[in-house]
């Protein structure tokens, strides 16, 4: 018989030898024997089979008593060979009185991440009365932390103290890690403070715990205490403290640690430290330093590339982030889902649909589309790029959806002016998932887009009834919804109720006042915001300049423009220039507006020239309109709206020959006019009207009411402005056309169907015409009704024959 140190028996002899001969061979006192057989698992398989299957064999009593010892060695054998399943089968059949055997199998399950099974074994071990040791508790506490089982972990802490292992560094460190993962840093700190003999792992555990839980200041304080206590930092310390530097904004400390890494030989080539440095620099906006570290990494991992890629995306360098995604593949690094989602985020923010589709192709080829995380990112990319067809296709193909999936598709439809689809998905979601606060912030813009005040109120009620958190996102969405639905007082009431206002909150309220023509109120809010210490950003200045423009506050508008350029040192963007051109054009300063455009340091786009063209229509400057229109047509040759705008300028000036030429030009280009329509919400149902629509069941009643209003207007000397009929015909035909404008039909329907005291709220997709504006004023007085009309530019509040715009729109 071979000794324990000799080569194992030939495989051909395994099944020929009787178990009586094999068993003593296994039961020799040389315990290293079984581990030495790791490459020859068949040997153990045969003995295992013989012990548990050959029931006819009879052994002396001393041998049977030692079967549990052999079984234990078999368990070790299988686990060392990586056969956990067979090892567990043997483990279940033998007596398990020794704690080391339990520790071994519990730790093996923990190593593969099966924390639940480790915990189940620990429970069974305690039930059988086997008392654990420091190794047992350090392992099982890791499992409790991974599962987030706080209650059971805390009970185990008490068990540890009763057994007297509370002073063990190994158990103490495991407790610190457990409480950190359960977000109970006060308890973790108490364990740390009670440790009498801390080691480097103790310090690293508490630093990492504070850092992972967002308590970066405390992480840095502990790090300082560690250095003061004379402990040397290692790789784990660096990985814990560098993210805290990034979070806290301590770039100087981060650079000092970077210097320590360079000087200390122990960190040489540690890729995890270099990856953490890259992440720290990108989070603090220092892309140059991040790129220098990245460039010196010899063997870049997927984490290295992803950290750099995500850093560029985070700082708005979207094109470079997308380039890095393709570069890493060229270097032979296969992107993981974090790299893919970072690249998709860059495509979404950049509106780069083509790159997004290329990444989608890569995902499909590599079978990554089944990942929920990746599918949600793909949906978000398509939605933000305006491609809701592909976003919906991905949503429909998803086998498993979470709340993020539903919120992404709802928000996508809301932002892409598909409000009805957003409402349908929202109703469908409620059958499978309970909406959360993010859902509310996604669906409320759909209400705002449609001016669906009743639906918006229903959703507000749903939020209150279900106790959903009213965080800043939901508050801001509610304020925006009420403002865009014409309920400005409700918007202000909610704004005043907000416990904490961020920059978005103030900007939404400023914009709300602006679109309602309350420029002075917008200025008051803007000044209050600055008095709180909040610095306005580019969006805030767009909101206040827009408010000044729609209220005719020329002097104030220039003041804010100068504050932006001189005080805040901000370089104006196209949207700021567009507001200033609109401000000048509405005030009749057309020549000054033209010179302002010519002096711009950046090339004007069609929006800027379009603002001046609108001013030309308001002030009937046909010659300048022709000059400006050609510049607009050059920039956007297929935008029908600008051709129609010039045609209206010609028609109002009764230049019918030019109108005809322009319409022929539109026909040659194959362009189609965007149809004007208006809608009104009555008892939570929308009624949509187009010009001269006689298909509605109440069409005759509406025509009769409008005819009665027109007759009354004539009796009081308010003649129709036939310039807005925009047709070559007699006055009677022009008057009939004017009475058929969609906003008039919607207002008439509201007056006929809404109860007394109920505001008539009408929305139009185009700009309201002058004749409809005058009739709305008259109808508000004639029927004692408040009429709120929202067109593509702003709100008009009609009450007792007056409009909130005061004729300036």
Coordinates of N, CA, C and O in Angstrom, one line a residue, residues 503-650:
X503 N -32.4 76.0 -7.5 CA -32.3 76.9 -8.6 C -33.4 76.6 -9.6 O -34.0 77.6 -10.2
X504 N -33.7 75.3 -9.8 CA -34.8 75.0 -10.7 C -36.1 75.5 -10.2 O -36.9 76.0 -11.0
X505 N -36.4 75.5 -8.9 CA -37.6 76.0 -8.4 C -37.8 77.4 -8.7 O -38.9 77.9 -9.2
X506 N -36.8 78.2 -8.5 CA -36.9 79.7 -8.8 C -37.1 79.9 -10.3 O -37.9 80.8 -10.7
X507 N -36.3 79.2 -11.1 CA -36.4 79.4 -12.5 C -37.7 79.0 -13.1 O -38.3 79.7 -14.0
X508 N -38.3 77.9 -12.6 CA -39.7 77.5 -13.0 C -40.7 78.6 -12.7 O -41.6 79.0 -13.5
X509 N -40.6 79.2 -11.5 CA -41.5 80.3 -11.1 C -41.3 81.5 -12.0 O -42.3 82.2 -12.4
X510 N -40.1 81.9 -12.3 CA -39.8 83.0 -13.1 C -40.4 82.8 -14.5 O -41.0 83.7 -15.1
X511 N -40.1 81.6 -15.1 CA -40.7 81.3 -16.4 C -42.2 81.3 -16.4 O -42.8 81.8 -17.4
X512 N -42.8 80.9 -15.3 CA -44.2 80.9 -15.2 C -44.8 82.3 -15.3 O -45.8 82.5 -16.0
X513 N -44.2 83.2 -14.5 CA -44.7 84.6 -14.6 C -44.4 85.1 -16.0 O -45.2 85.9 -16.5
X514 N -43.3 84.8 -16.6 CA -43.0 85.3 -17.9 C -44.0 84.9 -19.0 O -44.4 85.8 -19.8
X515 N -44.4 83.6 -19.0 CA -45.3 83.2 -20.0 C -46.7 83.7 -19.8 O -47.5 83.8 -20.7
X516 N -47.0 84.2 -18.6 CA -48.3 84.8 -18.3 C -48.2 86.4 -18.5 O -49.2 87.1 -18.2
X517 N -47.1 86.9 -18.9 CA -47.0 88.3 -19.1 C -46.8 89.1 -17.9 O -47.0 90.4 -17.9
X518 N -46.4 88.5 -16.8 CA -46.3 89.2 -15.5 C -44.8 89.5 -15.3 O -44.1 88.9 -14.4
X519 N -44.2 90.3 -16.1 CA -42.8 90.6 -16.1 C -42.3 91.2 -14.8 O -41.2 90.8 -14.4
X520 N -43.0 92.1 -14.2 CA -42.6 92.7 -13.0 C -42.5 91.7 -11.8 O -41.6 91.7 -11.0
X521 N -43.5 90.8 -11.8 CA -43.5 89.7 -10.8 C -42.3 88.8 -11.0 O -41.7 88.3 -10.0
X522 N -42.0 88.5 -12.3 CA -40.8 87.7 -12.6 C -39.5 88.3 -12.1 O -38.6 87.6 -11.5
X523 N -39.4 89.6 -12.3 CA -38.2 90.4 -11.8 C -38.1 90.3 -10.3 O -37.0 90.1 -9.7
X524 N -39.3 90.5 -9.6 CA -39.2 90.4 -8.1 C -38.7 89.0 -7.7 O -37.9 88.9 -6.8
X525 N -39.2 87.9 -8.3 CA -38.8 86.6 -7.9 C -37.3 86.4 -8.2 O -36.5 85.8 -7.4
X526 N -36.8 87.0 -9.4 CA -35.4 86.8 -9.8 C -34.5 87.5 -8.7 O -33.5 87.0 -8.3
X527 N -34.9 88.7 -8.3 CA -34.2 89.4 -7.3 C -34.2 88.7 -5.9 O -33.1 88.7 -5.2
X528 N -35.3 88.1 -5.6 CA -35.4 87.4 -4.3 C -34.4 86.2 -4.4 O -33.8 85.8 -3.4
X529 N -34.4 85.5 -5.5 CA -33.5 84.4 -5.7 C -32.0 84.8 -5.4 O -31.3 84.1 -4.7
X530 N -31.6 85.9 -6.0 CA -30.3 86.3 -5.9 C -30.0 86.7 -4.4 O -28.9 86.5 -3.9
X531 N -31.0 87.2 -3.8 CA -30.8 87.7 -2.4 C -30.6 86.5 -1.4 O -30.0 86.6 -0.3
X532 N -31.0 85.3 -1.8 CA -30.8 84.1 -1.0 C -29.4 83.5 -1.2 O -29.0 82.6 -0.5
X533 N -28.6 84.1 -2.1 CA -27.3 83.6 -2.4 C -27.1 82.7 -3.6 O -26.0 82.3 -3.9
X534 N -28.3 82.3 -4.1 CA -28.2 81.4 -5.3 C -27.8 82.2 -6.5 O -28.3 83.3 -6.8
X535 N -26.8 81.7 -7.3 CA -26.4 82.4 -8.5 C -27.2 81.8 -9.7 O -27.2 80.6 -9.9
X536 N -27.8 82.7 -10.5 CA -28.5 82.3 -11.7 C -27.6 81.6 -12.7 O -26.4 82.0 -12.8
X537 N -28.1 80.6 -13.4 CA -27.4 80.0 -14.5 C -28.0 80.5 -15.8 O -28.8 81.4 -15.9
X538 N -27.5 79.8 -16.9 CA -27.9 80.3 -18.2 C -29.4 80.1 -18.4 O -30.1 81.0 -19.0
X539 N -30.0 79.1 -17.9 CA -31.5 78.9 -18.0 C -32.3 79.9 -17.3 O -33.3 80.4 -17.7
X540 N -31.8 80.3 -16.1 CA -32.4 81.4 -15.3 C -32.5 82.7 -16.1 O -33.5 83.4 -16.0
X541 N -31.3 83.0 -16.7 CA -31.3 84.3 -17.5 C -32.2 84.2 -18.7 O -32.8 85.2 -19.1
X542 N -32.3 83.0 -19.3 CA -33.3 82.9 -20.5 C -34.7 83.2 -20.0 O -35.5 83.9 -20.6
X543 N -35.0 82.6 -18.8 CA -36.4 82.8 -18.2 C -36.7 84.3 -17.9 O -37.7 84.8 -18.3
X544 N -35.7 85.0 -17.4 CA -36.0 86.4 -17.0 C -36.0 87.3 -18.3 O -36.8 88.3 -18.4
X545 N -35.1 87.0 -19.2 CA -35.1 87.8 -20.5 C -36.4 87.6 -21.3 O -36.9 88.5 -21.9
X546 N -36.9 86.3 -21.2 CA -38.1 86.0 -21.9 C -39.3 86.8 -21.2 O -40.2 87.3 -21.9
X547 N -39.3 86.8 -19.9 CA -40.3 87.5 -19.2 C -40.3 89.0 -19.5 O -41.4 89.6 -19.7
X548 N -39.1 89.6 -19.6 CA -39.0 91.0 -20.0 C -39.5 91.2 -21.4 O -40.2 92.2 -21.7
X549 N -39.2 90.3 -22.3 CA -39.6 90.5 -23.7 C -41.1 90.4 -23.8 O -41.7 91.3 -24.5
X550 N -41.8 89.5 -23.1 CA -43.3 89.4 -23.2 C -44.0 90.4 -22.4 O -45.3 90.4 -22.4
X551 N -43.3 91.3 -21.7 CA -44.0 92.3 -21.0 C -43.6 93.7 -21.4 O -44.0 94.7 -20.8
X552 N -42.7 93.8 -22.4 CA -42.3 95.0 -23.0 C -41.4 95.8 -22.1 O -41.3 97.0 -22.1
X553 N -40.6 95.1 -21.2 CA -39.7 95.7 -20.3 C -38.3 95.8 -20.9 O -37.4 95.1 -20.6
X554 N -38.2 96.8 -21.8 CA -37.0 96.9 -22.6 C -35.8 97.3 -21.7 O -34.7 96.6 -21.8
X555 N -35.9 98.3 -20.9 CA -34.8 98.7 -20.0 C -34.4 97.6 -19.1 O -33.2 97.4 -18.9
X556 N -35.4 97.0 -18.5 CA -35.0 95.9 -17.5 C -34.4 94.7 -18.2 O -33.4 94.1 -17.6
X557 N -34.8 94.4 -19.4 CA -34.2 93.3 -20.2 C -32.7 93.6 -20.4 O -31.9 92.7 -20.2
X558 N -32.4 94.8 -20.8 CA -31.0 95.2 -21.1 C -30.2 95.1 -19.7 O -29.0 94.7 -19.7
X559 N -30.8 95.5 -18.6 CA -30.1 95.4 -17.3 C -29.7 94.0 -17.0 O -28.6 93.7 -16.6
X560 N -30.6 93.1 -17.2 CA -30.3 91.7 -16.9 C -29.3 91.1 -17.8 O -28.5 90.2 -17.4
X561 N -29.4 91.5 -19.1 CA -28.4 91.0 -20.0 C -27.0 91.5 -19.6 O -26.0 90.7 -19.7
X562 N -26.9 92.7 -19.2 CA -25.6 93.2 -18.7 C -25.1 92.6 -17.4 O -23.9 92.3 -17.2
X563 N -26.1 92.2 -16.5 CA -25.7 91.5 -15.3 C -25.1 90.2 -15.7 O -24.1 89.7 -15.1
X564 N -25.7 89.5 -16.6 CA -25.3 88.2 -17.1 C -23.8 88.3 -17.6 O -23.0 87.5 -17.3
X565 N -23.6 89.3 -18.5 CA -22.3 89.4 -19.2 C -21.2 89.9 -18.3 O -20.1 89.4 -18.2
X566 N -21.6 91.0 -17.5 CA -20.5 91.7 -16.7 C -20.4 91.2 -15.3 O -19.3 90.9 -14.8
X567 N -21.5 91.0 -14.6 CA -21.4 90.6 -13.2 C -21.2 89.1 -13.0 O -20.4 88.7 -12.2
X568 N -21.9 88.3 -13.8 CA -21.8 86.8 -13.7 C -20.8 86.2 -14.6 O -20.5 85.0 -14.6
X569 N -20.2 87.1 -15.5 CA -19.1 86.7 -16.4 C -19.6 85.4 -17.2 O -18.8 84.5 -17.4
X570 N -20.8 85.5 -17.7 CA -21.3 84.4 -18.5 C -21.3 84.8 -20.0 O -21.7 85.9 -20.3
X571 N -20.9 83.9 -20.8 CA -20.9 84.2 -22.3 C -22.3 83.8 -22.8 O -22.7 82.7 -22.7
X572 N -23.0 84.8 -23.4 CA -24.3 84.5 -23.9 C -24.3 83.4 -25.0 O -23.4 83.3 -25.8
X573 N -25.4 82.6 -24.9 CA -25.6 81.6 -25.9 C -26.7 82.0 -26.9 O -27.3 83.1 -26.7
X574 N -26.9 81.2 -27.9 CA -27.9 81.5 -28.9 C -29.3 81.9 -28.3 O -30.0 82.8 -28.8
X575 N -29.7 81.1 -27.3 CA -31.0 81.4 -26.7 C -31.1 82.7 -26.0 O -32.1 83.4 -26.0
X576 N -29.9 83.2 -25.4 CA -29.9 84.5 -24.8 C -30.0 85.6 -25.9 O -30.8 86.6 -25.7
X577 N -29.3 85.4 -27.0 CA -29.4 86.4 -28.1 C -30.8 86.4 -28.7 O -31.3 87.5 -29.0
X578 N -31.4 85.3 -28.8 CA -32.7 85.2 -29.3 C -33.7 86.0 -28.5 O -34.6 86.7 -29.0
X579 N -33.6 85.9 -27.1 CA -34.4 86.7 -26.2 C -34.2 88.2 -26.4 O -35.2 89.0 -26.4
X580 N -33.0 88.6 -26.6 CA -32.7 90.0 -26.8 C -33.3 90.5 -28.1 O -33.8 91.7 -28.2
X581 N -33.1 89.7 -29.2 CA -33.7 90.1 -30.5 C -35.2 90.2 -30.4 O -35.8 91.2 -30.9
X582 N -35.8 89.3 -29.7 CA -37.3 89.3 -29.5 C -37.7 90.5 -28.7 O -38.7 91.1 -29.0
X583 N -36.9 90.8 -27.7 CA -37.2 92.0 -26.8 C -37.2 93.3 -27.7 O -38.1 94.1 -27.6
X584 N -36.2 93.4 -28.5 CA -36.1 94.6 -29.4 C -37.1 94.7 -30.4 O -37.7 95.7 -30.7
X585 N -37.4 93.5 -31.0 CA -38.4 93.4 -32.1 C -39.8 93.7 -31.6 O -40.5 94.5 -32.3
X586 N -40.2 93.2 -30.5 CA -41.5 93.4 -29.9 C -41.7 94.9 -29.6 O -42.8 95.4 -29.7
X587 N -40.6 95.5 -29.2 CA -40.7 97.0 -28.8 C -40.6 97.9 -30.0 O -40.6 99.1 -29.9
X588 N -40.5 97.3 -31.2 CA -40.5 98.1 -32.4 C -39.1 98.6 -32.8 O -39.0 99.3 -33.8
X589 N -38.1 98.2 -32.1 CA -36.7 98.6 -32.5 C -36.1 97.6 -33.5 O -35.1 96.9 -33.2
X590 N -36.7 97.5 -34.7 CA -36.4 96.5 -35.7 C -35.0 96.8 -36.2 O -34.2 95.8 -36.4
X591 N -34.6 98.0 -36.5 CA -33.3 98.3 -37.0 C -32.2 98.0 -36.0 O -31.2 97.4 -36.4
X592 N -32.5 98.3 -34.7 CA -31.5 98.0 -33.7 C -31.3 96.5 -33.5 O -30.2 96.0 -33.3
X593 N -32.4 95.8 -33.7 CA -32.4 94.3 -33.5 C -31.5 93.7 -34.7 O -30.8 92.8 -34.4
X594 N -31.7 94.3 -35.9 CA -30.9 93.8 -37.0 C -29.4 94.1 -36.8 O -28.6 93.2 -37.1
X595 N -29.1 95.2 -36.3 CA -27.7 95.5 -36.0 C -27.1 94.7 -34.9 O -26.0 94.2 -35.0
X596 N -28.0 94.4 -33.9 CA -27.6 93.5 -32.8 C -27.2 92.1 -33.4 O -26.2 91.5 -32.9
X597 N -28.0 91.6 -34.3 CA -27.7 90.3 -34.9 C -26.4 90.3 -35.6 O -25.6 89.4 -35.5
X598 N -26.2 91.3 -36.4 CA -25.0 91.4 -37.2 C -23.7 91.5 -36.3 O -22.6 91.1 -36.8
X599 N -23.9 92.1 -35.1 CA -22.7 92.3 -34.2 C -22.5 91.0 -33.3 O -21.5 91.0 -32.6
X600 N -23.3 90.0 -33.5 CA -23.1 88.8 -32.6 C -21.8 88.1 -32.9 O -21.4 88.0 -34.0
X601 N -21.1 87.7 -31.8 CA -19.8 87.0 -32.0 C -20.0 85.5 -32.6 O -19.0 84.9 -33.0
X602 N -21.2 85.0 -32.5 CA -21.5 83.7 -33.0 C -22.5 83.8 -34.1 O -23.3 84.7 -34.2
X603 N -22.5 82.8 -35.0 CA -23.4 82.8 -36.1 C -24.9 82.7 -35.7 O -25.2 81.7 -35.0
X604 N -25.8 83.6 -36.1 CA -27.2 83.5 -35.6 C -27.8 82.3 -36.3 O -27.5 81.9 -37.5
X605 N -28.8 81.7 -35.6 CA -29.5 80.6 -36.2 C -30.9 81.0 -36.6 O -31.2 82.2 -36.5
X606 N -31.7 80.1 -37.1 CA -33.1 80.5 -37.6 C -34.0 81.0 -36.5 O -34.9 81.9 -36.8
X607 N -33.8 80.6 -35.3 CA -34.6 81.1 -34.2 C -34.4 82.6 -34.0 O -35.4 83.4 -33.8
X608 N -33.2 83.1 -34.1 CA -32.9 84.5 -33.9 C -33.5 85.3 -35.1 O -34.2 86.3 -34.9
X609 N -33.3 84.9 -36.3 CA -33.9 85.6 -37.4 C -35.4 85.5 -37.4 O -36.1 86.4 -37.8
X610 N -35.9 84.3 -37.0 CA -37.3 84.2 -36.9 C -38.0 85.1 -35.9 O -39.1 85.6 -36.1
X611 N -37.3 85.4 -34.8 CA -37.8 86.4 -33.8 C -37.9 87.8 -34.4 O -38.9 88.5 -34.2
X612 N -36.9 88.1 -35.2 CA -37.0 89.4 -35.9 C -38.1 89.4 -37.0 O -38.8 90.4 -37.2
X613 N -38.3 88.3 -37.6 CA -39.4 88.2 -38.6 C -40.8 88.4 -38.0 O -41.7 89.0 -38.5
X614 N -40.9 87.8 -36.8 CA -42.2 88.0 -36.0 C -42.4 89.5 -35.7 O -43.5 90.0 -35.8
X615 N -41.3 90.1 -35.3 CA -41.4 91.6 -35.1 C -41.8 92.4 -36.3 O -42.6 93.3 -36.2
X616 N -41.3 91.9 -37.4 CA -41.7 92.6 -38.7 C -43.2 92.5 -39.0 O -43.8 93.4 -39.5
X617 N -43.8 91.3 -38.6 CA -45.2 91.1 -38.8 C -46.0 92.1 -37.8 O -46.9 92.7 -38.2
X618 N -45.5 92.1 -36.6 CA -46.2 92.9 -35.6 C -46.2 94.4 -36.0 O -47.3 95.1 -35.8
X619 N -45.1 94.8 -36.5 CA -45.0 96.3 -36.8 C -45.1 96.5 -38.3 O -44.8 97.6 -38.8
X620 N -45.5 95.5 -39.1 CA -45.9 95.6 -40.5 C -44.7 96.2 -41.3 O -45.0 97.1 -42.2
X621 N -43.5 95.7 -41.1 CA -42.4 96.2 -41.9 C -42.1 95.1 -43.0 O -41.4 94.2 -42.8
X622 N -42.8 95.3 -44.1 CA -42.7 94.3 -45.2 C -41.3 94.2 -45.8 O -40.8 93.2 -46.1
X623 N -40.7 95.4 -46.0 CA -39.4 95.4 -46.7 C -38.3 94.7 -45.9 O -37.5 93.8 -46.4
X624 N -38.2 94.9 -44.6 CA -37.3 94.2 -43.7 C -37.7 92.8 -43.6 O -36.8 91.9 -43.6
X625 N -39.0 92.5 -43.6 CA -39.4 91.1 -43.5 C -38.9 90.3 -44.6 O -38.5 89.1 -44.5
X626 N -38.9 90.8 -45.8 CA -38.4 90.1 -47.0 C -36.9 89.8 -46.9 O -36.4 88.7 -47.2
X627 N -36.2 90.8 -46.4 CA -34.8 90.6 -46.3 C -34.4 89.6 -45.2 O -33.5 88.7 -45.4
X628 N -35.1 89.6 -44.1 CA -34.9 88.7 -43.0 C -35.4 87.3 -43.4 O -34.7 86.3 -43.1
X629 N -36.5 87.2 -44.1 CA -37.0 85.9 -44.5 C -36.1 85.1 -45.4 O -35.9 83.9 -45.2
X630 N -35.3 85.7 -46.3 CA -34.4 85.0 -47.1 C -33.3 84.4 -46.3 O -32.8 83.3 -46.6
X631 N -32.9 85.1 -45.2 CA -31.8 84.5 -44.3 C -32.4 83.3 -43.6 O -31.7 82.3 -43.4
X632 N -33.7 83.3 -43.2 CA -34.3 82.2 -42.5 C -34.4 81.0 -43.5 O -34.1 79.9 -43.1
X633 N -34.9 81.3 -44.7 CA -35.1 80.2 -45.7 C -33.8 79.5 -46.0 O -33.7 78.3 -46.3
X634 N -32.7 80.3 -46.0 CA -31.4 79.7 -46.2 C -30.9 78.8 -45.1 O -30.3 77.7 -45.4
X635 N -31.3 79.1 -43.9 CA -30.9 78.3 -42.7 C -31.9 77.1 -42.6 O -31.4 76.0 -42.3
X636 N -33.2 77.3 -42.8 CA -34.1 76.2 -42.7 C -35.1 76.2 -43.9 O -36.2 76.7 -43.8
X637 N -34.6 75.7 -45.0 CA -35.4 75.7 -46.3 C -36.6 74.9 -46.2 O -37.5 75.1 -47.1
X638 N -36.7 73.9 -45.3 CA -37.9 73.1 -45.3 C -38.9 73.3 -44.1 O -39.8 72.5 -43.9
X639 N -38.7 74.4 -43.4 CA -39.5 74.8 -42.3 C -40.7 75.6 -42.8 O -40.6 76.8 -43.1
X640 N -41.9 75.0 -42.9 CA -43.1 75.6 -43.5 C -43.5 76.8 -42.7 O -44.0 77.8 -43.3
X641 N -43.2 76.8 -41.4 CA -43.7 77.9 -40.5 C -43.2 79.3 -40.9 O -44.0 80.2 -40.9
X642 N -42.0 79.4 -41.4 CA -41.4 80.7 -41.8 C -42.0 81.1 -43.1 O -42.3 82.3 -43.3
X643 N -42.3 80.2 -44.0 CA -43.0 80.6 -45.3 C -44.4 81.1 -45.0 O -44.8 82.1 -45.6
X644 N -45.1 80.5 -44.1 CA -46.4 80.9 -43.7 C -46.4 82.2 -43.0 O -47.3 83.1 -43.3
X645 N -45.4 82.5 -42.2 CA -45.3 83.7 -41.5 C -45.1 84.9 -42.5 O -45.8 85.9 -42.4
X646 N -44.2 84.7 -43.5 CA -44.0 85.7 -44.5 C -45.3 85.9 -45.3 O -45.7 87.0 -45.7
X647 N -46.0 84.8 -45.6 CA -47.3 84.9 -46.4 C -48.3 85.7 -45.6 O -49.0 86.5 -46.2
X648 N -48.3 85.5 -44.3 CA -49.3 86.3 -43.5 C -48.9 87.7 -43.5 O -49.8 88.6 -43.5
X649 N -47.6 88.0 -43.5 CA -47.2 89.5 -43.6 C -47.7 90.1 -44.9 O -48.2 91.2 -44.9
X650 N -47.5 89.3 -46.0 CA -48.0 89.8 -47.3 C -49.5 90.0 -47.3 O -50.0 91.0 -47.8

